[in-house]
Short mmCIF file of C-alpha atoms in Angstrom, two decimals:
data_model
loop_
_atom_site.label_atom_id
_atom_site.label_comp_id
_atom_site.label_asym_id
_atom_site.label_seq_id
_atom_site.Cartn_x
_atom_site.Cartn_y
_atom_site.Cartn_z
CA MET A 1 -6.87 23.84 -5.25
CA ALA A 2 -3.28 22.72 -5.08
CA LEU A 3 -4.39 19.28 -6.20
CA ASN A 4 -4.14 20.29 -9.83
CA ASN A 5 -0.72 20.37 -11.29
CA ALA A 6 -1.12 23.22 -13.74
CA LYS A 7 1.72 21.92 -15.88
CA ASP A 8 -0.14 18.70 -16.51
CA THR A 9 -2.33 19.18 -19.55
CA ASP A 10 -3.23 15.50 -20.02
CA ILE A 11 -4.85 14.99 -16.63
CA LEU A 12 -7.53 17.41 -15.44
CA LEU A 13 -8.96 16.98 -11.95
CA GLN A 14 -11.66 18.95 -10.20
CA PRO A 15 -14.18 18.44 -7.43
CA VAL A 16 -17.80 17.95 -8.50
CA ASN A 17 -20.02 20.79 -7.20
CA ASP A 18 -17.25 21.83 -4.78
CA ASN A 19 -17.69 18.55 -2.93
CA LEU A 20 -14.22 17.42 -1.88
CA PHE A 21 -15.41 13.82 -1.53
CA HIS A 22 -16.45 13.61 -5.16
CA TRP A 23 -13.97 14.33 -7.94
CA GLN A 24 -14.07 14.24 -11.68
CA GLY A 25 -11.06 13.52 -13.79
CA LEU A 26 -10.50 13.94 -17.49
CA ILE A 27 -7.61 12.04 -19.01
CA LYS A 28 -6.32 12.38 -22.54
CA GLY A 29 -5.98 9.16 -24.48
CA PRO A 30 -2.26 8.35 -24.49
CA PRO A 31 -0.39 8.87 -27.79
CA GLU A 32 0.21 5.90 -30.08
CA THR A 33 -2.78 4.01 -28.72
CA SER A 34 -6.29 3.54 -30.08
CA PHE A 35 -7.45 6.01 -27.44
CA GLU A 36 -5.21 8.83 -28.70
CA LYS A 37 -7.99 11.00 -30.13
CA GLY A 38 -10.26 10.89 -27.12
CA TRP A 39 -10.71 12.37 -23.66
CA PHE A 40 -12.07 10.05 -20.99
CA LYS A 41 -14.08 11.16 -18.02
CA LEU A 42 -13.48 9.44 -14.69
CA ASP A 43 -15.39 9.55 -11.43
CA PHE A 44 -13.69 9.38 -8.02
CA GLN A 45 -15.58 8.89 -4.76
CA ILE A 46 -13.52 9.55 -1.66
CA ASP A 47 -14.56 8.46 1.82
CA GLN A 48 -13.70 9.90 5.23
CA ASN A 49 -10.71 7.59 5.54
CA TYR A 50 -8.99 8.71 2.34
CA PRO A 51 -6.04 8.53 1.79
CA ILE A 52 -5.79 5.52 4.10
CA ASN A 53 -8.56 3.91 2.04
CA PRO A 54 -8.38 4.02 -1.75
CA PRO A 55 -10.86 6.15 -3.70
CA LYS A 56 -13.57 4.40 -5.69
CA ALA A 57 -12.77 5.05 -9.32
CA LYS A 58 -14.72 4.35 -12.50
CA PHE A 59 -14.92 5.47 -16.10
CA ILE A 60 -17.90 7.62 -17.02
CA THR A 61 -16.92 7.70 -20.69
CA ARG A 62 -17.46 4.34 -22.29
CA ILE A 63 -14.21 2.64 -23.30
CA PHE A 64 -13.24 -0.66 -24.92
CA HIS A 65 -10.37 -2.01 -22.84
CA PRO A 66 -9.87 -5.47 -21.29
CA ASN A 67 -9.51 -4.17 -17.72
CA ILE A 68 -12.43 -1.75 -17.77
CA HIS A 69 -16.01 -2.92 -17.58
CA PHE A 70 -17.84 -1.88 -20.73
CA GLU A 71 -21.16 -1.24 -18.97
CA THR A 72 -20.24 -0.04 -15.48
CA GLY A 73 -16.88 1.60 -16.11
CA GLU A 74 -15.36 -0.38 -13.22
CA ILE A 75 -11.56 -0.53 -13.40
CA CYS A 76 -9.48 -3.61 -12.64
CA LEU A 77 -6.30 -2.07 -11.29
CA ASP A 78 -4.46 -3.56 -8.32
CA ILE A 79 -3.70 -0.26 -6.61
CA LEU A 80 -7.44 0.47 -6.31
CA LYS A 81 -7.84 -2.50 -3.99
CA PRO A 82 -7.47 -1.77 -0.27
CA GLN A 83 -4.72 -4.37 0.15
CA HIS A 84 -2.61 -2.84 -2.64
CA TRP A 85 -3.43 0.84 -2.25
CA SER A 86 -0.88 3.11 -0.65
CA PRO A 87 -1.56 6.56 0.83
CA ALA A 88 1.51 7.66 -1.14
CA TRP A 89 -0.75 7.75 -4.19
CA THR A 90 -2.73 10.86 -5.06
CA LEU A 91 -5.68 11.22 -7.42
CA GLU A 92 -3.23 12.61 -9.92
CA SER A 93 -0.78 9.73 -9.68
CA LEU A 94 -3.76 7.37 -9.78
CA CYS A 95 -4.82 8.99 -13.07
CA ARG A 96 -1.31 8.45 -14.36
CA ALA A 97 -1.58 4.78 -13.40
CA ILE A 98 -4.87 4.57 -15.28
CA VAL A 99 -3.30 6.19 -18.36
CA ASN A 100 -0.56 3.58 -18.05
CA LEU A 101 -3.21 0.87 -17.97
CA LEU A 102 -4.57 2.22 -21.26
CA VAL A 103 -1.10 1.87 -22.77
CA ASN A 104 -0.50 -1.58 -21.27
CA PRO A 105 -3.70 -3.64 -21.23
CA ASN A 106 -3.55 -6.81 -19.17
CA ALA A 107 -5.67 -9.48 -20.83
CA ASP A 108 -5.08 -11.97 -18.01
CA SER A 109 -7.49 -10.26 -15.63
CA PRO A 110 -10.24 -9.04 -17.93
CA LEU A 111 -13.37 -7.16 -16.93
CA ASN A 112 -14.36 -6.88 -20.56
CA CYS A 113 -14.59 -10.42 -21.81
CA ASP A 114 -14.76 -9.81 -25.55
CA CYS A 115 -11.88 -7.44 -25.45
CA GLY A 116 -9.79 -9.76 -23.28
CA ASN A 117 -10.44 -12.65 -25.65
CA GLN A 118 -9.33 -10.69 -28.69
CA ILE A 119 -6.00 -9.88 -27.06
CA ARG A 120 -5.54 -13.36 -25.64
CA ALA A 121 -6.16 -14.76 -29.11
CA GLY A 122 -3.47 -12.43 -30.41
CA ASP A 123 -5.90 -10.50 -32.62
CA MET A 124 -4.48 -7.07 -31.86
CA LEU A 125 -5.88 -5.63 -35.08
CA ALA A 126 -9.43 -6.43 -33.97
CA TYR A 127 -8.80 -5.03 -30.47
CA ARG A 128 -7.27 -1.81 -31.77
CA THR A 129 -10.01 -1.30 -34.34
CA MET A 130 -12.79 -1.81 -31.82
CA ALA A 131 -11.07 0.39 -29.25
CA TYR A 132 -10.59 3.09 -31.87
CA MET A 133 -14.21 2.85 -33.01
CA TYR A 134 -15.54 3.30 -29.48
CA THR A 135 -13.08 6.13 -28.82
CA VAL A 136 -14.47 8.00 -31.82
CA GLU A 137 -18.03 7.20 -30.80
CA PHE A 138 -17.87 8.06 -27.11
CA ALA A 139 -14.71 9.98 -26.23
CA CYS A 140 -14.37 12.59 -28.93
CA GLU A 141 -17.32 14.88 -28.35
CA GLU A 142 -18.72 15.83 -24.94
CA SER A 143 -15.72 14.83 -22.85
CA LYS A 144 -13.30 16.35 -25.32
CA GLU A 145 -15.17 19.65 -25.42
CA GLU A 146 -15.22 19.75 -21.64
CA ALA A 147 -11.50 19.14 -21.46
CA GLU A 148 -10.77 21.83 -24.05
CA MET A 149 -12.97 24.23 -22.15
CA ILE A 150 -11.06 23.61 -18.89
CA LEU A 151 -7.73 24.02 -20.65
CA MET A 152 -8.89 27.27 -22.24
CA GLN A 153 -10.13 28.64 -18.91
CA ARG A 154 -6.77 27.84 -17.38
CA LYS A 155 -4.94 29.69 -20.10
CA LEU A 156 -7.13 32.74 -19.55
CA GLN A 157 -6.44 32.65 -15.83
CA GLU A 158 -2.69 32.73 -16.37
CA MET B 1 0.07 -30.84 -47.22
CA GLU B 2 1.11 -27.86 -45.21
CA ASN B 3 -2.39 -27.45 -43.90
CA ASN B 4 -2.47 -31.04 -42.87
CA SER B 5 0.67 -30.86 -40.84
CA SER B 6 -0.40 -27.72 -39.05
CA ASP B 7 -3.70 -29.43 -38.22
CA GLN B 8 -1.74 -32.26 -36.70
CA GLN B 9 0.30 -29.80 -34.73
CA GLN B 10 -2.89 -28.21 -33.51
CA GLN B 11 -4.20 -31.60 -32.43
CA GLN B 12 -0.97 -32.31 -30.69
CA GLN B 13 -1.22 -29.00 -28.84
CA ASP B 14 -4.82 -29.71 -27.86
CA GLN B 15 -3.81 -33.05 -26.44
CA ASN B 16 -0.97 -31.42 -24.59
CA SER B 17 -3.13 -28.78 -23.06
CA SER B 18 -5.80 -31.28 -22.01
CA SER B 19 -3.20 -33.33 -20.20
CA GLN B 20 -1.86 -30.33 -18.30
CA GLY B 21 -2.71 -29.34 -14.76
CA ALA B 22 -5.97 -27.90 -13.51
CA GLY B 23 -4.53 -24.39 -13.34
CA GLU B 24 -3.86 -24.34 -17.06
CA GLN B 25 -7.30 -25.68 -17.80
CA GLY B 26 -8.82 -23.00 -15.65
CA GLN B 27 -7.15 -20.39 -17.77
CA ASP B 28 -8.33 -22.02 -20.97
CA GLN B 29 -11.88 -21.98 -19.74
CA ARG B 30 -11.62 -18.31 -19.05
CA VAL B 31 -10.98 -17.64 -22.73
CA THR B 32 -14.41 -18.94 -23.56
CA MET B 33 -16.22 -17.31 -20.62
CA THR B 34 -19.15 -15.14 -21.43
CA GLN B 35 -19.42 -11.65 -19.99
CA GLU B 36 -22.11 -12.93 -17.57
CA GLN B 37 -19.82 -15.68 -16.31
CA LEU B 38 -16.98 -13.22 -15.95
CA ASP B 39 -19.16 -10.80 -13.98
CA GLU B 40 -20.24 -13.68 -11.74
CA PHE B 41 -16.57 -14.62 -11.30
CA GLN B 42 -15.78 -11.05 -10.24
CA THR B 43 -18.68 -11.08 -7.77
CA GLN B 44 -17.29 -14.27 -6.22
CA ILE B 45 -13.87 -12.68 -5.87
CA LYS B 46 -15.45 -9.71 -4.09
CA LEU B 47 -17.41 -11.96 -1.74
CA ASN B 48 -14.21 -13.80 -0.94
CA GLU B 49 -12.43 -10.52 -0.20
CA ASP B 50 -15.30 -9.41 2.04
CA TYR B 51 -15.03 -12.69 3.93
CA GLN B 52 -11.30 -12.24 4.41
CA ASN B 53 -11.82 -8.70 5.65
CA GLN B 54 -14.39 -9.97 8.11
CA LEU B 55 -11.94 -12.61 9.37
CA LYS B 56 -9.27 -9.97 9.72
CA GLN B 57 -11.57 -7.78 11.74
CA GLU B 58 -12.48 -10.67 14.03
CA ILE B 59 -8.80 -11.34 14.72
CA GLU B 60 -8.27 -7.65 15.38
CA GLU B 61 -11.03 -7.38 17.90
CA GLN B 62 -9.63 -10.19 20.04
CA MET B 63 -6.49 -8.24 20.87
CA PRO B 64 -5.85 -4.62 21.83
CA PHE B 65 -3.43 -2.66 19.60
CA ILE B 66 -0.93 -2.60 22.48
CA SER B 67 -1.50 -4.49 25.72
CA GLU B 68 -0.76 -3.36 29.25
CA LEU B 69 2.54 -4.60 30.71
CA THR B 70 2.17 -8.36 30.93
CA GLU B 71 4.31 -10.94 32.74
CA LEU B 72 6.56 -12.82 30.31
CA SER B 73 5.36 -16.07 31.90
CA VAL B 74 1.96 -15.50 30.30
CA LEU B 75 3.59 -15.75 26.88
CA LYS B 76 5.53 -18.83 27.93
CA HIS B 77 2.29 -20.43 29.00
CA GLU B 78 0.81 -19.79 25.57
CA TYR B 79 3.73 -21.49 23.88
CA GLN B 80 3.42 -24.53 26.14
CA ASP B 81 4.42 -27.74 24.31
CA ASN B 82 5.64 -25.62 21.42
CA LYS B 83 9.24 -25.74 20.15
CA PHE B 84 9.64 -22.13 21.29
CA GLU B 85 8.55 -22.76 24.89
CA LEU B 86 12.08 -22.99 26.29
CA CYS B 87 13.10 -19.74 24.59
CA PHE B 88 11.08 -17.86 27.17
CA ASP B 89 13.16 -19.25 30.06
CA GLN B 90 16.26 -17.81 28.49
CA LEU B 91 14.50 -14.55 27.72
CA ALA B 92 13.33 -14.33 31.34
CA THR B 93 16.95 -13.98 32.51
CA ARG B 94 17.02 -10.51 30.90
CA TYR B 95 13.40 -9.41 30.63
CA SER B 96 10.39 -9.86 32.87
CA LYS B 97 7.55 -8.09 31.07
CA VAL B 98 6.13 -7.65 27.64
CA ARG B 99 3.68 -5.40 25.87
CA ARG B 100 1.87 -7.49 23.34
CA LEU B 101 0.99 -6.09 19.96
CA ARG B 102 -1.99 -6.72 17.75
CA ARG B 103 -1.20 -8.93 14.75
CA ASP B 104 -2.39 -6.48 12.14
CA GLY B 105 0.75 -6.05 10.05
CA ASN B 106 1.83 -2.98 12.01
CA CYS B 107 3.28 -4.73 15.06
CA PHE B 108 6.90 -3.75 14.40
CA TYR B 109 6.15 -0.10 13.69
CA ARG B 110 3.77 0.24 16.63
CA ALA B 111 6.11 -1.49 19.10
CA PHE B 112 9.13 0.46 17.87
CA LEU B 113 7.39 3.84 18.00
CA PHE B 114 5.93 3.07 21.41
CA GLN B 115 9.32 2.31 22.92
CA VAL B 116 11.11 5.19 21.20
CA PHE B 117 8.45 7.72 22.21
CA GLU B 118 8.39 6.27 25.71
CA HIS B 119 12.16 6.60 25.98
CA PHE B 120 12.06 10.29 25.08
CA ILE B 121 9.21 11.04 27.48
CA HIS B 122 11.33 9.47 30.24
CA ASN B 123 14.59 11.03 28.99
CA PRO B 124 13.73 14.41 27.50
CA GLU B 125 17.34 15.57 27.83
CA ASP B 126 18.76 12.72 25.75
CA PRO B 127 20.78 14.46 22.97
CA GLN B 128 19.38 11.90 20.51
CA TYR B 129 16.04 13.67 20.75
CA GLU B 130 17.32 16.82 19.04
CA GLN B 131 19.16 14.77 16.42
CA ILE B 132 16.01 12.86 15.52
CA LEU B 133 13.94 16.03 15.52
CA LYS B 134 16.36 17.49 12.99
CA VAL B 135 16.05 14.40 10.78
CA LEU B 136 12.27 14.52 11.03
CA VAL B 137 12.12 18.19 10.07
CA GLY B 138 14.25 17.44 7.02
CA SER B 139 12.29 14.35 6.04
CA LYS B 140 9.67 16.25 4.06
CA LYS B 141 12.31 17.64 1.74
CA ASP B 142 14.02 14.25 1.54
CA LEU B 143 10.76 12.63 0.48
CA MET B 144 9.93 15.36 -2.02
CA ASP B 145 13.42 15.08 -3.50
CA LEU B 146 12.58 11.43 -4.12
CA GLY B 147 9.46 12.41 -6.04
CA TYR B 148 6.72 12.20 -3.41
CA ASP B 149 3.93 14.73 -3.91
CA GLU B 150 3.82 17.25 -1.10
CA ILE B 151 0.08 16.80 -0.86
CA ALA B 152 0.47 13.07 -0.42
CA ILE B 153 2.84 13.30 2.54
CA GLU B 154 2.23 16.57 4.38
CA ASP B 155 -0.69 15.48 6.58
CA PHE B 156 1.34 12.50 7.79
CA TYR B 157 4.46 14.60 8.22
CA ASP B 158 2.71 17.39 10.16
CA LEU B 159 1.02 15.02 12.58
CA PHE B 160 4.16 12.92 13.22
CA LEU B 161 6.32 15.98 13.79
CA ASP B 162 3.74 17.60 16.10
CA GLU B 163 3.45 14.47 18.20
CA PHE B 164 7.22 14.05 18.37
CA LYS B 165 7.61 17.64 19.56
CA LYS B 166 4.85 17.09 22.12
CA LEU B 167 6.76 14.22 23.78
CA LYS B 168 8.84 16.69 25.81
CA THR B 169 5.72 18.09 27.43
CA ILE B 170 4.28 14.77 28.61
CA ALA B 171 4.67 13.98 32.30
CA LYS B 172 6.77 10.86 32.90
CA ALA B 173 4.05 9.28 34.98
CA LYS B 174 1.60 9.70 32.10
CA ALA B 175 3.87 8.19 29.42
CA ALA B 176 2.10 4.87 29.01
CA GLU B 177 -1.35 6.41 29.19
CA HIS B 178 -0.44 9.02 26.57
CA LEU B 179 1.14 6.54 24.17
CA LEU B 180 -1.58 3.93 24.51
CA LYS B 181 -4.00 6.63 23.45
CA LEU B 182 -1.82 8.02 20.67
CA LEU B 183 -0.83 4.73 19.04
CA CYS B 184 -3.95 2.65 19.61
CA ASN B 185 -6.73 3.87 17.38
CA LYS B 186 -7.79 3.81 13.77
CA GLU B 187 -7.33 7.51 13.15
CA GLU B 188 -4.16 9.38 14.13
CA ALA B 189 -2.23 6.18 14.90
CA VAL B 190 -2.73 5.06 11.29
CA TYR B 191 -1.20 8.35 10.14
CA ILE B 192 1.74 8.10 12.52
CA ILE B 193 2.54 4.54 11.49
CA MET B 194 2.09 5.48 7.86
CA PHE B 195 4.67 8.20 8.23
CA ALA B 196 7.09 5.73 9.82
CA ARG B 197 6.59 3.65 6.67
CA PHE B 198 7.40 6.68 4.52
CA LEU B 199 10.60 7.20 6.53
CA ALA B 200 11.63 3.59 5.92
CA ALA B 201 10.83 3.95 2.22
CA CYS B 202 12.82 7.17 2.15
CA TYR B 203 15.99 5.50 3.40
CA LEU B 204 15.49 2.48 1.16
CA LYS B 205 15.17 4.70 -1.92
CA GLN B 206 18.04 6.99 -0.92
CA ASN B 207 20.25 3.93 -0.57
CA ALA B 208 18.71 1.82 -3.32
CA ILE B 209 22.08 0.41 -4.42
CA MET B 210 22.62 -1.05 -0.96
CA PHE B 211 19.25 -2.83 -0.91
CA GLU B 212 18.75 -3.90 -4.53
CA GLY B 213 20.56 -7.17 -4.03
CA PHE B 214 18.17 -8.15 -1.22
CA VAL B 215 14.81 -6.78 -2.27
CA GLY B 216 15.03 -6.40 -6.06
CA ASP B 217 13.63 -3.20 -7.52
CA VAL B 218 13.54 -0.84 -4.55
CA ALA B 219 10.70 1.37 -5.82
CA GLN B 220 8.53 -1.69 -6.40
CA PHE B 221 9.50 -3.10 -3.02
CA CYS B 222 8.50 0.13 -1.28
CA MET B 223 5.17 0.18 -3.08
CA ARG B 224 4.38 -3.45 -2.18
CA GLU B 225 6.05 -4.02 1.16
CA VAL B 226 6.53 -0.68 2.88
CA GLU B 227 4.03 2.02 1.94
CA GLN B 228 0.87 -0.01 2.08
CA VAL B 229 -1.34 0.21 5.12
CA ASP B 230 -1.05 -2.91 7.32
CA VAL B 231 1.73 -4.64 5.35
CA GLU B 232 4.19 -6.51 7.57
CA CYS B 233 7.69 -5.32 8.23
CA ASP B 234 10.85 -7.27 7.48
CA GLN B 235 14.52 -6.72 8.21
CA PRO B 236 15.21 -4.31 5.29
CA GLN B 237 12.49 -1.96 6.53
CA ILE B 238 13.88 -2.17 10.09
CA ILE B 239 17.40 -1.40 8.90
CA ALA B 240 16.01 1.48 6.87
CA ILE B 241 13.95 3.21 9.56
CA THR B 242 16.58 2.80 12.30
CA ASN B 243 19.34 4.11 10.05
CA TYR B 244 17.24 6.99 8.79
CA LEU B 245 16.35 8.16 12.28
CA GLY B 246 19.71 7.27 13.80
CA LEU B 247 18.15 4.86 16.29
CA GLY B 248 18.75 1.23 17.22
CA VAL B 249 16.83 -1.95 17.93
CA GLU B 250 17.65 -5.11 19.81
CA ILE B 251 15.63 -7.96 18.37
CA ASN B 252 15.35 -11.07 20.53
CA SER B 253 14.50 -13.74 18.04
CA VAL B 254 13.27 -17.14 19.25
CA ARG B 255 15.17 -20.15 17.91
CA ALA B 256 13.75 -23.57 17.17
CA ASP B 257 16.34 -25.13 19.54
CA GLY B 258 14.91 -23.20 22.50
CA GLY B 259 17.51 -20.44 22.48
CA ILE B 260 17.34 -16.74 21.80
CA GLU B 261 19.28 -15.03 19.06
CA VAL B 262 19.96 -11.37 19.77
CA ILE B 263 20.14 -9.24 16.64
CA ASN B 264 21.37 -5.70 17.13
CA LEU B 265 20.70 -3.13 14.44
CA PRO B 266 22.96 -1.31 13.88
CA GLU B 267 25.34 -4.13 14.79
CA GLU B 268 28.12 -2.06 16.32
CA GLY B 269 29.46 1.44 16.77
CA TYR B 270 26.18 2.64 18.25
CA SER B 271 25.61 3.51 21.88
CA GLY B 272 22.24 5.27 21.74
CA PHE B 273 18.79 4.00 22.64
CA ARG B 274 17.69 0.60 21.38
CA ALA B 275 14.06 -0.47 21.25
CA LYS B 276 13.86 -3.98 22.78
CA LEU B 277 11.72 -6.31 20.78
CA LEU B 278 10.75 -9.95 20.86
CA PHE B 279 10.44 -11.67 17.50
CA VAL B 280 8.46 -14.88 17.11
CA PRO B 281 8.23 -15.74 13.37
CA GLY B 282 5.74 -13.34 11.83
CA HIS B 283 5.30 -11.14 14.88
CA TYR B 284 6.94 -8.53 17.12
CA ASP B 285 6.20 -7.66 20.75
CA ALA B 286 7.85 -5.06 23.00
CA LEU B 287 10.08 -6.25 25.88
CA TYR B 288 10.62 -4.69 29.32
CA GLN B 289 13.01 -5.43 32.17
#
């Protein structure tokens, strides 16, 4: 699939069970954030009208972030809404936008209330500690192994 | 002592915030929302969006994407007792018919493409055709040079180019029938209009310095106001797409005093084809003699 930019080792995309309407993404926690050590699994559902319609995206790996729902993995990101989506985006550039959201949380439109409140109250230490704790708990084992496996397979193919 | 004074400050702040507007208070409440309340809030927002989408669809279904040729007097009748009513008398001295466009945010692009494509079906030997074809062929590279992913643009590019090439093979008598089919649906027409948006964005980004003063950050502007499906078109986008393709438009803009202001883009030094459009604030229709 040409959809994967082989040079990109922080964003890994592949269809689930060869179904081109269902994709899985693995993104590496961006450096110098509380998510740095983890790999986060994302789920993308694409409908017949993609790329005119945006994909439905959610986190599978649990993450503590103001704009991501702690239970459902729903993401509050403007470009995922039909009125803000542009067909110029790809799944890959969407992943980059999500990585950017991890670097720049926006506490003014929270989906995770507790997390939003910590940031709004200016308690960045509490936010970072919690985010780090959940990264270690949820994003450093299964998803990380899967990502390392994909990267290794790629190297072997080269 | 220090504690005391900061307490007072706090009190002062509390008083201030309680005397501020409802918007501020709304935000303050959100700080203390529980997750359940927040989820409920999100559900409400979604319901609201669904309702707006439903409204939009209802508006859409009342009007075809592009109408058959209609007498200009029909439009005048609709603007009866409106400040723009008299504009149509002046317009009627130069035009007699109009194709009306659906108000779905794509009216400019759809009207412009319809008239341009129609012109080349009727005038296949016009040397402008080959010039535009050359620009279109090169547009994929232009877009990729600006950082667009090939995968993101190629479906749009291929379809637009194919349809542009096909224009030469369409019988003149079938022009309207062909174009009404091509540009009036929710499948290929969406792709064709989308590619026209990419072409506008391409010129805007290539000439960012020229546009910055008017639209601010050009990349942001393209993302918000050009490349989204169904987002309305303003003068910068019109300047961009006409310049990129080497085409022209004549916009007949209604004036509140009952007159018509004719805006030619490009203004001068251009003798090629101009799409003839009527502009009533917020909407474009296509004009015919």
